[in-house]
Amino acid sequence: MAEPLVIVAAQGAVRTITLNRPQSLNSFTAAMHAQLLPALDDAAADAEVRAIVVTGAGRGFCAGQDLNDAGMAAGEGGAPDVGAVIERLYRPLATRVRTMPVPVIAAVNGVAAGAGANFALCCDFVLAARGASFIQAFSRIGLVPDCGGTWLLPRLVGRARALGLAMTGDKLSAAEAERIGLIWKCVDDGALMDEALALAHRMAAMPLRALAATRRALDASMALDFADAITLEADAQRELGRAGDFAEGVAAFLAKRPPVFKDR
Ligand code: T3D
C-alpha cells in the first residue's frame, strides 16, 4: 500500500499532522493537498481535538509547490494558470488554517520554502528548530509570495523586511526569523517536537472560543480604526461573556482552583 502523504496522530487532545514526502522535502502536490485539507477539516470537526501541531517528515518542513507536479497549473489551451492553482488549492489551505477553531502550531523541523514557508506562517505559533530556515522562494521563479504571504509578511515583520525577504528570496535562519519577529520561537533541534507538543497541550487546556476570537479580532484590527476596534472588542466580549468558559474561569479564580474549560 502507498505511504500516506499526510500522517495524522493523536495524543490526548492534541492532533499532529505530518507532511510526508521527505524525498522532495514535503513539497506540495495535488495529491498531498487532497489529504492535508481533509485532515485539517477532520480535526476542526472533532470536538475532542483542542490543539494541532503540523510538521514535516525527514530533513525538511515543506519546500512549497512541487515544481514537478505535472499539469497542476495547466489552464485553457495548455498555458499555465497558476492563479487557478491558488484558488483551487492554496486559498482553501490558508483559509482553513487561519479559521481553525483551535490553535495551530507549526513545528518547522527544516527548510520551509515558498508556499511551505507561508503555510507555516499562517499558523498561530511557529516554532522552528535551530537548523531550520525560511525562504520566500517565489521571486527566484518569477512569482509573488502566495499562500497568504503578501498579507502575512508585512504584518509580521514590517514592509522593509517583508520586501527584502520577498524580493531577494534569501534564506533566513530560524534564529534570525525569531529575532525579527517572523516566528514565535527558535529552539534546539532535538527539543522541537517536545516544545511544540508541550505548547499544544498547554493551549488545549485554554478557553478555545476566546483564543479563536482573539485571532479574529487581532487580524481584523489591522483594517480598523481605534473606535471600530473597541466596538469589535465589545462584540466579542458580549458573546464570550455569555459562554461557559467565562463563567468557569471566574468561578475557578474565586474558588482558587484550576479552571476546566470546555467550550470550543
Ligand atoms: O503551481 C504553482 O507553482 C503555484 C504555487 C506556487 C507556490 C510555491 O510554493 S512557488 C515556490 C516553489 N518552491 C521552490 O521554488 C523551492 C525549490 N526548492 C529549493 O529551492 C531547494 O530545494 C531548497 C532551498 C528548498 C532546499 O535545498 P537543499 O539543497 O537543501 O535540497 P535540494 O537538494 O534542493 O532538494 C532535495 C530534493 O527535493 C531534490 O530532489 P532530488 O534531486 O534529491 O531528487 C529536489 O529536487 C527536491 N525538491 C525540493 N524542493 C522541491 C523539490 N522538488 C519539487 N519541487 C520543489 N519545490
PDB file of C-alpha atoms and ligand atoms in Angstrom:
ATOM      1  CA  MET A   1       0.000   0.000   0.000  1.00  0.00           C
ATOM      2  CA  ALA A   2       1.244   3.531  -0.821  1.00  0.00           C
ATOM      3  CA  GLU A   3       2.619   5.598   2.055  1.00  0.00           C
ATOM      4  CA  PRO A   4       0.174   8.307   3.182  1.00  0.00           C
ATOM      5  CA  LEU A   5       1.241  11.794   2.086  1.00  0.00           C
ATOM      6  CA  VAL A   6      -0.031  13.166   5.387  1.00  0.00           C
ATOM      7  CA  ILE A   7       0.314  11.254   8.644  1.00  0.00           C
ATOM      8  CA  VAL A   8      -2.207  12.005  11.381  1.00  0.00           C
ATOM      9  CA  ALA A   9      -1.541  11.060  15.001  1.00  0.00           C
ATOM     10  CA  ALA A  10      -3.468  11.795  18.182  1.00  0.00           C
ATOM     11  CA  GLN A  11      -2.049  12.347  21.655  1.00  0.00           C
ATOM     12  CA  GLY A  12      -4.890  13.189  24.006  1.00  0.00           C
ATOM     13  CA  ALA A  13      -6.449  16.467  22.876  1.00  0.00           C
ATOM     14  CA  VAL A  14      -3.542  17.228  20.515  1.00  0.00           C
ATOM     15  CA  ARG A  15      -3.538  16.122  16.877  1.00  0.00           C
ATOM     16  CA  THR A  16      -0.268  16.037  14.963  1.00  0.00           C
ATOM     17  CA  ILE A  17      -0.328  16.294  11.177  1.00  0.00           C
ATOM     18  CA  THR A  18       2.940  15.387   9.443  1.00  0.00           C
ATOM     19  CA  LEU A  19       3.634  16.199   5.779  1.00  0.00           C
ATOM     20  CA  ASN A  20       5.120  13.016   4.406  1.00  0.00           C
ATOM     21  CA  ARG A  21       7.029  13.357   1.116  1.00  0.00           C
ATOM     22  CA  PRO A  22      10.520  13.559   2.619  1.00  0.00           C
ATOM     23  CA  GLN A  23      12.267  12.683  -0.667  1.00  0.00           C
ATOM     24  CA  SER A  24      11.016  16.030  -2.109  1.00  0.00           C
ATOM     25  CA  LEU A  25      11.271  17.979   1.154  1.00  0.00           C
ATOM     26  CA  ASN A  26       7.498  17.548   1.616  1.00  0.00           C
ATOM     27  CA  SER A  27       6.719  19.846  -1.310  1.00  0.00           C
ATOM     28  CA  PHE A  28       3.002  20.130  -2.039  1.00  0.00           C
ATOM     29  CA  THR A  29       1.429  18.031  -4.785  1.00  0.00           C
ATOM     30  CA  ALA A  30      -2.254  17.986  -5.695  1.00  0.00           C
ATOM     31  CA  ALA A  31      -2.397  14.542  -4.083  1.00  0.00           C
ATOM     32  CA  MET A  32      -0.900  15.875  -0.849  1.00  0.00           C
ATOM     33  CA  HIS A  33      -3.347  18.781  -0.788  1.00  0.00           C
ATOM     34  CA  ALA A  34      -6.123  16.209  -1.201  1.00  0.00           C
ATOM     35  CA  GLN A  35      -5.048  14.586   2.080  1.00  0.00           C
ATOM     36  CA  LEU A  36      -3.988  17.689   4.005  1.00  0.00           C
ATOM     37  CA  LEU A  37      -7.186  19.724   3.773  1.00  0.00           C
ATOM     38  CA  PRO A  38      -9.431  16.826   4.874  1.00  0.00           C
ATOM     39  CA  ALA A  39      -7.031  16.135   7.767  1.00  0.00           C
ATOM     40  CA  LEU A  40      -7.453  19.738   8.916  1.00  0.00           C
ATOM     41  CA  ASP A  41     -11.232  19.659   8.318  1.00  0.00           C
ATOM     42  CA  ASP A  42     -11.479  16.461  10.321  1.00  0.00           C
ATOM     43  CA  ALA A  43      -9.530  17.967  13.234  1.00  0.00           C
ATOM     44  CA  ALA A  44     -11.747  21.075  13.122  1.00  0.00           C
ATOM     45  CA  ALA A  45     -14.887  18.945  13.266  1.00  0.00           C
ATOM     46  CA  ASP A  46     -13.708  16.690  16.104  1.00  0.00           C
ATOM     47  CA  ALA A  47     -14.765  18.125  19.471  1.00  0.00           C
ATOM     48  CA  GLU A  48     -12.040  16.085  21.207  1.00  0.00           C
ATOM     49  CA  VAL A  49      -9.272  17.939  19.337  1.00  0.00           C
ATOM     50  CA  ARG A  50      -8.161  21.099  21.178  1.00  0.00           C
ATOM     51  CA  ALA A  51      -4.798  21.889  19.504  1.00  0.00           C
ATOM     52  CA  ILE A  52      -2.928  20.910  16.352  1.00  0.00           C
ATOM     53  CA  VAL A  53       0.751  20.546  15.524  1.00  0.00           C
ATOM     54  CA  VAL A  54       1.863  20.480  11.876  1.00  0.00           C
ATOM     55  CA  THR A  55       5.355  19.332  10.981  1.00  0.00           C
ATOM     56  CA  GLY A  56       7.349  17.655   8.234  1.00  0.00           C
ATOM     57  CA  ALA A  57       8.876  14.180   7.877  1.00  0.00           C
ATOM     58  CA  GLY A  58      12.616  13.935   7.265  1.00  0.00           C
ATOM     59  CA  ARG A  59      15.018  16.877   6.972  1.00  0.00           C
ATOM     60  CA  GLY A  60      12.614  19.467   5.548  1.00  0.00           C
ATOM     61  CA  PHE A  61       9.377  21.078   6.678  1.00  0.00           C
ATOM     62  CA  CYS A  62       7.950  21.874   3.221  1.00  0.00           C
ATOM     63  CA  ALA A  63       9.614  23.186   0.033  1.00  0.00           C
ATOM     64  CA  GLY A  64       6.403  24.774  -1.272  1.00  0.00           C
ATOM     65  CA  GLN A  65       4.732  23.782  -4.503  1.00  0.00           C
ATOM     66  CA  ASP A  66       6.218  20.637  -6.058  1.00  0.00           C
ATOM     67  CA  LEU A  67       7.595  22.058  -9.285  1.00  0.00           C
ATOM     68  CA  ASN A  68       7.461  18.579 -10.855  1.00  0.00           C
ATOM     69  CA  ASP A  69       3.747  18.061 -10.273  1.00  0.00           C
ATOM     70  CA  ALA A  70       2.965  17.847 -13.963  1.00  0.00           C
ATOM     71  CA  GLY A  71      -0.125  19.506 -15.297  1.00  0.00           C
ATOM     72  CA  MET A  72      -1.035  21.068 -11.994  1.00  0.00           C
ATOM     73  CA  ALA A  73      -1.054  24.593 -13.352  1.00  0.00           C
ATOM     74  CA  ALA A  74      -2.266  23.735 -16.847  1.00  0.00           C
ATOM     75  CA  GLY A  75      -5.004  26.115 -17.875  1.00  0.00           C
ATOM     76  CA  GLU A  76      -7.006  26.512 -21.046  1.00  0.00           C
ATOM     77  CA  GLY A  77      -5.080  25.649 -24.199  1.00  0.00           C
ATOM     78  CA  GLY A  78      -2.223  24.235 -22.092  1.00  0.00           C
ATOM     79  CA  ALA A  79      -0.943  27.667 -20.956  1.00  0.00           C
ATOM     80  CA  PRO A  80      -0.093  27.741 -17.236  1.00  0.00           C
ATOM     81  CA  ASP A  81      -2.783  29.122 -14.944  1.00  0.00           C
ATOM     82  CA  VAL A  82      -1.039  29.389 -11.600  1.00  0.00           C
ATOM     83  CA  GLY A  83      -3.879  31.606 -10.342  1.00  0.00           C
ATOM     84  CA  ALA A  84      -6.244  28.673 -10.698  1.00  0.00           C
ATOM     85  CA  VAL A  85      -3.920  26.591  -8.525  1.00  0.00           C
ATOM     86  CA  ILE A  86      -4.045  29.279  -5.866  1.00  0.00           C
ATOM     87  CA  GLU A  87      -7.834  29.373  -5.955  1.00  0.00           C
ATOM     88  CA  ARG A  88      -8.226  25.603  -6.068  1.00  0.00           C
ATOM     89  CA  LEU A  89      -5.584  24.582  -3.513  1.00  0.00           C
ATOM     90  CA  TYR A  90      -3.794  27.370  -1.638  1.00  0.00           C
ATOM     91  CA  ARG A  91      -6.724  29.641  -0.809  1.00  0.00           C
ATOM     92  CA  PRO A  92      -8.637  26.757   0.854  1.00  0.00           C
ATOM     93  CA  LEU A  93      -5.495  25.634   2.708  1.00  0.00           C
ATOM     94  CA  ALA A  94      -4.503  29.076   4.040  1.00  0.00           C
ATOM     95  CA  THR A  95      -8.113  29.929   4.919  1.00  0.00           C
ATOM     96  CA  ARG A  96      -8.618  26.607   6.694  1.00  0.00           C
ATOM     97  CA  VAL A  97      -5.544  27.112   8.891  1.00  0.00           C
ATOM     98  CA  ARG A  98      -6.466  30.685   9.783  1.00  0.00           C
ATOM     99  CA  THR A  99     -10.048  29.809  10.715  1.00  0.00           C
ATOM    100  CA  MET A 100      -9.401  26.676  12.770  1.00  0.00           C
ATOM    101  CA  PRO A 101     -11.425  26.614  15.995  1.00  0.00           C
ATOM    102  CA  VAL A 102      -8.281  25.525  17.876  1.00  0.00           C
ATOM    103  CA  PRO A 103      -4.700  26.828  17.989  1.00  0.00           C
ATOM    104  CA  VAL A 104      -2.409  25.536  15.247  1.00  0.00           C
ATOM    105  CA  ILE A 105       1.308  25.235  15.931  1.00  0.00           C
ATOM    106  CA  ALA A 106       3.843  24.792  13.133  1.00  0.00           C
ATOM    107  CA  ALA A 107       6.856  22.773  14.270  1.00  0.00           C
ATOM    108  CA  VAL A 108       9.278  23.709  11.499  1.00  0.00           C
ATOM    109  CA  ASN A 109      11.875  20.945  11.510  1.00  0.00           C
ATOM    110  CA  GLY A 110      13.882  22.014   8.445  1.00  0.00           C
ATOM    111  CA  VAL A 111      13.699  24.237   5.393  1.00  0.00           C
ATOM    112  CA  ALA A 112      10.359  25.961   4.774  1.00  0.00           C
ATOM    113  CA  ALA A 113      10.311  27.477   1.289  1.00  0.00           C
ATOM    114  CA  GLY A 114       7.716  29.197  -0.896  1.00  0.00           C
ATOM    115  CA  ALA A 115       4.183  28.184  -0.004  1.00  0.00           C
ATOM    116  CA  GLY A 116       5.713  25.877   2.619  1.00  0.00           C
ATOM    117  CA  ALA A 117       7.071  28.898   4.493  1.00  0.00           C
ATOM    118  CA  ASN A 118       3.781  30.754   4.252  1.00  0.00           C
ATOM    119  CA  PHE A 119       1.755  27.688   5.247  1.00  0.00           C
ATOM    120  CA  ALA A 120       3.827  27.729   8.464  1.00  0.00           C
ATOM    121  CA  LEU A 121       3.316  31.490   8.887  1.00  0.00           C
ATOM    122  CA  CYS A 122      -0.467  31.004   8.597  1.00  0.00           C
ATOM    123  CA  CYS A 123      -0.311  29.025  11.860  1.00  0.00           C
ATOM    124  CA  ASP A 124      -0.900  30.666  15.237  1.00  0.00           C
ATOM    125  CA  PHE A 125       2.546  29.762  16.542  1.00  0.00           C
ATOM    126  CA  VAL A 126       5.680  28.944  14.578  1.00  0.00           C
ATOM    127  CA  LEU A 127       8.351  27.053  16.474  1.00  0.00           C
ATOM    128  CA  ALA A 128      11.432  26.313  14.417  1.00  0.00           C
ATOM    129  CA  ALA A 129      14.418  24.070  15.014  1.00  0.00           C
ATOM    130  CA  ARG A 130      17.713  25.971  15.078  1.00  0.00           C
ATOM    131  CA  GLY A 131      18.746  24.193  11.882  1.00  0.00           C
ATOM    132  CA  ALA A 132      15.554  25.198  10.049  1.00  0.00           C
ATOM    133  CA  SER A 133      15.254  28.098   7.628  1.00  0.00           C
ATOM    134  CA  PHE A 134      12.656  30.182   5.798  1.00  0.00           C
ATOM    135  CA  ILE A 135      12.865  31.114   2.128  1.00  0.00           C
ATOM    136  CA  GLN A 136      10.410  33.269   0.174  1.00  0.00           C
ATOM    137  CA  ALA A 137      11.491  31.338  -2.896  1.00  0.00           C
ATOM    138  CA  PHE A 138       8.837  32.817  -5.213  1.00  0.00           C
ATOM    139  CA  SER A 139      10.913  35.635  -6.722  1.00  0.00           C
ATOM    140  CA  ARG A 140      13.546  33.090  -7.792  1.00  0.00           C
ATOM    141  CA  ILE A 141      10.987  31.544 -10.178  1.00  0.00           C
ATOM    142  CA  GLY A 142       9.156  34.701 -11.195  1.00  0.00           C
ATOM    143  CA  LEU A 143       6.159  34.622  -8.831  1.00  0.00           C
ATOM    144  CA  VAL A 144       4.861  36.664  -5.897  1.00  0.00           C
ATOM    145  CA  PRO A 145       4.576  35.286  -2.349  1.00  0.00           C
ATOM    146  CA  ASP A 146       1.372  33.246  -2.077  1.00  0.00           C
ATOM    147  CA  CYS A 147      -0.471  31.099   0.469  1.00  0.00           C
ATOM    148  CA  GLY A 148      -1.193  34.396   2.253  1.00  0.00           C
ATOM    149  CA  GLY A 149       2.409  35.618   2.163  1.00  0.00           C
ATOM    150  CA  THR A 150       1.724  39.118   0.815  1.00  0.00           C
ATOM    151  CA  TRP A 151      -0.703  39.719   3.698  1.00  0.00           C
ATOM    152  CA  LEU A 152       1.282  37.976   6.424  1.00  0.00           C
ATOM    153  CA  LEU A 153       4.820  39.201   5.777  1.00  0.00           C
ATOM    154  CA  PRO A 154       4.379  42.979   6.190  1.00  0.00           C
ATOM    155  CA  ARG A 155       2.170  42.433   9.230  1.00  0.00           C
ATOM    156  CA  LEU A 156       4.734  40.177  10.875  1.00  0.00           C
ATOM    157  CA  VAL A 157       7.971  41.992  10.097  1.00  0.00           C
ATOM    158  CA  GLY A 158       7.076  45.355   8.512  1.00  0.00           C
ATOM    159  CA  ARG A 159       7.298  46.489   4.894  1.00  0.00           C
ATOM    160  CA  ALA A 160      11.071  46.870   4.639  1.00  0.00           C
ATOM    161  CA  ARG A 161      11.862  43.354   5.843  1.00  0.00           C
ATOM    162  CA  ALA A 162       8.875  41.858   4.005  1.00  0.00           C
ATOM    163  CA  LEU A 163      10.052  43.355   0.728  1.00  0.00           C
ATOM    164  CA  GLY A 164      13.645  42.349   1.399  1.00  0.00           C
ATOM    165  CA  LEU A 165      12.729  38.738   2.108  1.00  0.00           C
ATOM    166  CA  ALA A 166      10.308  38.518  -0.817  1.00  0.00           C
ATOM    167  CA  MET A 167      12.478  40.268  -3.403  1.00  0.00           C
ATOM    168  CA  THR A 168      15.775  38.561  -2.575  1.00  0.00           C
ATOM    169  CA  GLY A 169      14.374  35.095  -1.850  1.00  0.00           C
ATOM    170  CA  ASP A 170      17.316  34.774   0.559  1.00  0.00           C
ATOM    171  CA  LYS A 171      17.415  32.067   3.190  1.00  0.00           C
ATOM    172  CA  LEU A 172      16.608  33.282   6.715  1.00  0.00           C
ATOM    173  CA  SER A 173      17.839  31.198   9.649  1.00  0.00           C
ATOM    174  CA  ALA A 174      15.411  30.199  12.391  1.00  0.00           C
ATOM    175  CA  ALA A 175      17.313  32.313  14.928  1.00  0.00           C
ATOM    176  CA  GLU A 176      17.095  35.388  12.684  1.00  0.00           C
ATOM    177  CA  ALA A 177      13.421  34.660  12.000  1.00  0.00           C
ATOM    178  CA  GLU A 178      12.783  34.759  15.742  1.00  0.00           C
ATOM    179  CA  ARG A 179      14.880  37.906  16.173  1.00  0.00           C
ATOM    180  CA  ILE A 180      12.876  39.885  13.593  1.00  0.00           C
ATOM    181  CA  GLY A 181       9.517  38.604  14.843  1.00  0.00           C
ATOM    182  CA  LEU A 182       8.670  36.407  11.851  1.00  0.00           C
ATOM    183  CA  ILE A 183       8.165  33.403  14.140  1.00  0.00           C
ATOM    184  CA  TRP A 184       7.383  32.766  17.798  1.00  0.00           C
ATOM    185  CA  LYS A 185      10.460  30.829  18.846  1.00  0.00           C
ATOM    186  CA  CYS A 186      13.642  29.114  17.674  1.00  0.00           C
ATOM    187  CA  VAL A 187      14.526  26.029  19.746  1.00  0.00           C
ATOM    188  CA  ASP A 188      17.309  23.472  19.796  1.00  0.00           C
ATOM    189  CA  ASP A 189      16.871  20.871  17.056  1.00  0.00           C
ATOM    190  CA  GLY A 190      16.355  17.949  19.428  1.00  0.00           C
ATOM    191  CA  ALA A 191      13.831  19.852  21.531  1.00  0.00           C
ATOM    192  CA  LEU A 192      11.476  20.890  18.714  1.00  0.00           C
ATOM    193  CA  MET A 193       8.729  18.283  18.992  1.00  0.00           C
ATOM    194  CA  ASP A 194       8.781  18.214  22.806  1.00  0.00           C
ATOM    195  CA  GLU A 195       8.435  22.005  22.890  1.00  0.00           C
ATOM    196  CA  ALA A 196       5.723  22.030  20.207  1.00  0.00           C
ATOM    197  CA  LEU A 197       3.717  19.311  21.954  1.00  0.00           C
ATOM    198  CA  ALA A 198       4.116  20.986  25.345  1.00  0.00           C
ATOM    199  CA  LEU A 199       2.794  24.241  23.882  1.00  0.00           C
ATOM    200  CA  ALA A 200      -0.060  22.360  22.167  1.00  0.00           C
ATOM    201  CA  HIS A 201      -1.098  20.648  25.411  1.00  0.00           C
ATOM    202  CA  ARG A 202      -0.941  23.993  27.203  1.00  0.00           C
ATOM    203  CA  MET A 203      -3.159  25.579  24.529  1.00  0.00           C
ATOM    204  CA  ALA A 204      -5.540  22.592  24.681  1.00  0.00           C
ATOM    205  CA  ALA A 205      -6.337  23.483  28.297  1.00  0.00           C
ATOM    206  CA  MET A 206      -7.149  27.119  27.442  1.00  0.00           C
ATOM    207  CA  PRO A 207     -10.585  28.621  26.660  1.00  0.00           C
ATOM    208  CA  LEU A 208     -10.588  27.877  22.932  1.00  0.00           C
ATOM    209  CA  ARG A 209     -13.501  30.035  21.889  1.00  0.00           C
ATOM    210  CA  ALA A 210     -11.697  33.042  23.372  1.00  0.00           C
ATOM    211  CA  LEU A 211      -8.466  32.114  21.595  1.00  0.00           C
ATOM    212  CA  ALA A 212     -10.192  31.855  18.211  1.00  0.00           C
ATOM    213  CA  ALA A 213     -11.972  35.172  18.842  1.00  0.00           C
ATOM    214  CA  THR A 214      -8.625  36.741  19.794  1.00  0.00           C
ATOM    215  CA  ARG A 215      -7.120  35.652  16.472  1.00  0.00           C
ATOM    216  CA  ARG A 216     -10.100  37.067  14.564  1.00  0.00           C
ATOM    217  CA  ALA A 217     -10.016  40.367  16.464  1.00  0.00           C
ATOM    218  CA  LEU A 218      -6.262  40.903  16.037  1.00  0.00           C
ATOM    219  CA  ASP A 219      -6.437  40.167  12.324  1.00  0.00           C
ATOM    220  CA  ALA A 220      -9.475  42.395  11.814  1.00  0.00           C
ATOM    221  CA  SER A 221      -7.948  45.244  13.834  1.00  0.00           C
ATOM    222  CA  MET A 222      -5.331  45.828  11.128  1.00  0.00           C
ATOM    223  CA  ALA A 223      -8.060  47.229   8.885  1.00  0.00           C
ATOM    224  CA  LEU A 224      -9.973  49.132  11.605  1.00  0.00           C
ATOM    225  CA  ASP A 225      -9.600  52.488  13.295  1.00  0.00           C
ATOM    226  CA  PHE A 226      -9.332  52.615  17.097  1.00  0.00           C
ATOM    227  CA  ALA A 227     -13.046  53.218  17.706  1.00  0.00           C
ATOM    228  CA  ASP A 228     -14.083  50.322  15.472  1.00  0.00           C
ATOM    229  CA  ALA A 229     -11.541  48.048  17.131  1.00  0.00           C
ATOM    230  CA  ILE A 230     -13.159  48.786  20.500  1.00  0.00           C
ATOM    231  CA  THR A 231     -16.586  48.051  19.003  1.00  0.00           C
ATOM    232  CA  LEU A 232     -15.244  44.712  17.816  1.00  0.00           C
ATOM    233  CA  GLU A 233     -13.843  44.031  21.307  1.00  0.00           C
ATOM    234  CA  ALA A 234     -17.225  44.828  22.852  1.00  0.00           C
ATOM    235  CA  ASP A 235     -18.993  42.485  20.418  1.00  0.00           C
ATOM    236  CA  ALA A 236     -16.546  39.684  21.167  1.00  0.00           C
ATOM    237  CA  GLN A 237     -16.776  40.180  24.947  1.00  0.00           C
ATOM    238  CA  ARG A 238     -20.592  40.245  24.739  1.00  0.00           C
ATOM    239  CA  GLU A 239     -20.580  36.836  23.101  1.00  0.00           C
ATOM    240  CA  LEU A 240     -17.776  35.335  25.197  1.00  0.00           C
ATOM    241  CA  GLY A 241     -19.276  36.708  28.410  1.00  0.00           C
ATOM    242  CA  ARG A 242     -22.342  34.504  27.860  1.00  0.00           C
ATOM    243  CA  ALA A 243     -20.258  31.366  27.254  1.00  0.00           C
ATOM    244  CA  GLY A 244     -19.487  28.622  29.735  1.00  0.00           C
ATOM    245  CA  ASP A 245     -15.739  29.223  29.727  1.00  0.00           C
ATOM    246  CA  PHE A 246     -16.076  32.739  31.141  1.00  0.00           C
ATOM    247  CA  ALA A 247     -18.298  31.515  33.988  1.00  0.00           C
ATOM    248  CA  GLU A 248     -15.836  28.693  34.632  1.00  0.00           C
ATOM    249  CA  GLY A 249     -12.796  30.991  34.523  1.00  0.00           C
ATOM    250  CA  VAL A 250     -14.283  33.404  37.049  1.00  0.00           C
ATOM    251  CA  ALA A 251     -15.628  30.613  39.297  1.00  0.00           C
ATOM    252  CA  ALA A 252     -12.251  28.874  39.283  1.00  0.00           C
ATOM    253  CA  PHE A 253     -10.448  32.117  40.107  1.00  0.00           C
ATOM    254  CA  LEU A 254     -12.763  32.876  43.026  1.00  0.00           C
ATOM    255  CA  ALA A 255     -12.573  29.304  44.335  1.00  0.00           C
ATOM    256  CA  LYS A 256      -8.760  29.336  43.958  1.00  0.00           C
ATOM    257  CA  ARG A 257      -8.821  26.156  41.842  1.00  0.00           C
ATOM    258  CA  PRO A 258      -7.604  25.421  38.285  1.00  0.00           C
ATOM    259  CA  PRO A 259     -10.268  26.056  35.618  1.00  0.00           C
ATOM    260  CA  VAL A 260     -11.621  23.296  33.385  1.00  0.00           C
ATOM    261  CA  PHE A 261     -12.501  24.897  30.048  1.00  0.00           C
ATOM    262  CA  LYS A 262     -14.838  23.020  27.710  1.00  0.00           C
ATOM    263  CA  ASP A 263     -16.158  25.446  25.074  1.00  0.00           C
ATOM    264  CA  ARG A 264     -14.891  25.097  21.545  1.00  0.00           C
TER     265      ARG A 264
HETATM  266  O1  T3D B   1       1.557  25.993  -9.426  1.00  0.00           O
HETATM  267  C1  T3D B   1       2.316  26.759  -8.790  1.00  0.00           C
HETATM  268  O2  T3D B   1       3.524  26.768  -8.938  1.00  0.00           O
HETATM  269  C2  T3D B   1       1.663  27.691  -7.793  1.00  0.00           C
HETATM  270  C3  T3D B   1       2.159  27.642  -6.436  1.00  0.00           C
HETATM  271  C4  T3D B   1       3.311  28.235  -6.035  1.00  0.00           C
HETATM  272  C5  T3D B   1       3.715  28.164  -4.632  1.00  0.00           C
HETATM  273  C6  T3D B   1       5.166  27.952  -4.394  1.00  0.00           C
HETATM  274  O3  T3D B   1       5.465  27.373  -3.378  1.00  0.00           O
HETATM  275  S1  T3D B   1       6.297  28.530  -5.510  1.00  0.00           S
HETATM  276  C7  T3D B   1       7.852  28.049  -4.736  1.00  0.00           C
HETATM  277  C8  T3D B   1       8.194  26.620  -5.008  1.00  0.00           C
HETATM  278  N1  T3D B   1       9.332  26.199  -4.236  1.00  0.00           N
HETATM  279  C9  T3D B   1      10.587  26.478  -4.583  1.00  0.00           C
HETATM  280  O4  T3D B   1      10.844  27.157  -5.540  1.00  0.00           O
HETATM  281  C10 T3D B   1      11.686  25.857  -3.731  1.00  0.00           C
HETATM  282  C11 T3D B   1      12.504  24.890  -4.558  1.00  0.00           C
HETATM  283  N2  T3D B   1      13.463  24.200  -3.722  1.00  0.00           N
HETATM  284  C12 T3D B   1      14.645  24.745  -3.377  1.00  0.00           C
HETATM  285  O5  T3D B   1      14.954  25.869  -3.690  1.00  0.00           O
HETATM  286  C13 T3D B   1      15.564  23.875  -2.574  1.00  0.00           C
HETATM  287  O6  T3D B   1      15.188  22.533  -2.722  1.00  0.00           O
HETATM  288  C14 T3D B   1      15.552  24.228  -1.055  1.00  0.00           C
HETATM  289  C15 T3D B   1      16.245  25.568  -0.851  1.00  0.00           C
HETATM  290  C16 T3D B   1      14.140  24.257  -0.500  1.00  0.00           C
HETATM  291  C17 T3D B   1      16.351  23.135  -0.286  1.00  0.00           C
HETATM  292  O7  T3D B   1      17.618  22.981  -0.877  1.00  0.00           O
HETATM  293  P1  T3D B   1      18.516  21.715  -0.494  1.00  0.00           P
HETATM  294  O8  T3D B   1      19.844  21.908  -1.159  1.00  0.00           O
HETATM  295  O9  T3D B   1      18.511  21.544   0.986  1.00  0.00           O
HETATM  296  O10 T3D B   1      17.760  20.445  -1.087  1.00  0.00           O
HETATM  297  P2  T3D B   1      17.641  20.028  -2.630  1.00  0.00           P
HETATM  298  O11 T3D B   1      18.752  19.095  -2.972  1.00  0.00           O
HETATM  299  O12 T3D B   1      17.442  21.200  -3.476  1.00  0.00           O
HETATM  300  O13 T3D B   1      16.239  19.210  -2.568  1.00  0.00           O
HETATM  301  C18 T3D B   1      16.178  17.862  -2.152  1.00  0.00           C
HETATM  302  C19 T3D B   1      15.251  17.148  -3.118  1.00  0.00           C
HETATM  303  O14 T3D B   1      13.953  17.735  -3.048  1.00  0.00           O
HETATM  304  C20 T3D B   1      15.708  17.317  -4.567  1.00  0.00           C
HETATM  305  O15 T3D B   1      15.346  16.157  -5.254  1.00  0.00           O
HETATM  306  P3  T3D B   1      16.488  15.110  -5.758  1.00  0.00           P
HETATM  307  O16 T3D B   1      17.458  15.878  -6.589  1.00  0.00           O
HETATM  308  O17 T3D B   1      17.103  14.611  -4.461  1.00  0.00           O
HETATM  309  O18 T3D B   1      15.724  14.074  -6.496  1.00  0.00           O
HETATM  310  C21 T3D B   1      14.864  18.477  -5.054  1.00  0.00           C
HETATM  311  O19 T3D B   1      14.672  18.484  -6.433  1.00  0.00           O
HETATM  312  C22 T3D B   1      13.552  18.192  -4.326  1.00  0.00           C
HETATM  313  N3  T3D B   1      12.770  19.418  -4.175  1.00  0.00           N
HETATM  314  C23 T3D B   1      12.983  20.434  -3.342  1.00  0.00           C
HETATM  315  N4  T3D B   1      12.057  21.373  -3.498  1.00  0.00           N
HETATM  316  C24 T3D B   1      11.242  20.943  -4.478  1.00  0.00           C
HETATM  317  C25 T3D B   1      11.699  19.685  -4.910  1.00  0.00           C
HETATM  318  N5  T3D B   1      11.078  19.020  -5.868  1.00  0.00           N
HETATM  319  C26 T3D B   1       9.989  19.604  -6.438  1.00  0.00           C
HETATM  320  N6  T3D B   1       9.512  20.800  -6.063  1.00  0.00           N
HETATM  321  C27 T3D B   1      10.103  21.502  -5.100  1.00  0.00           C
HETATM  322  N7  T3D B   1       9.580  22.682  -4.703  1.00  0.00           N
END
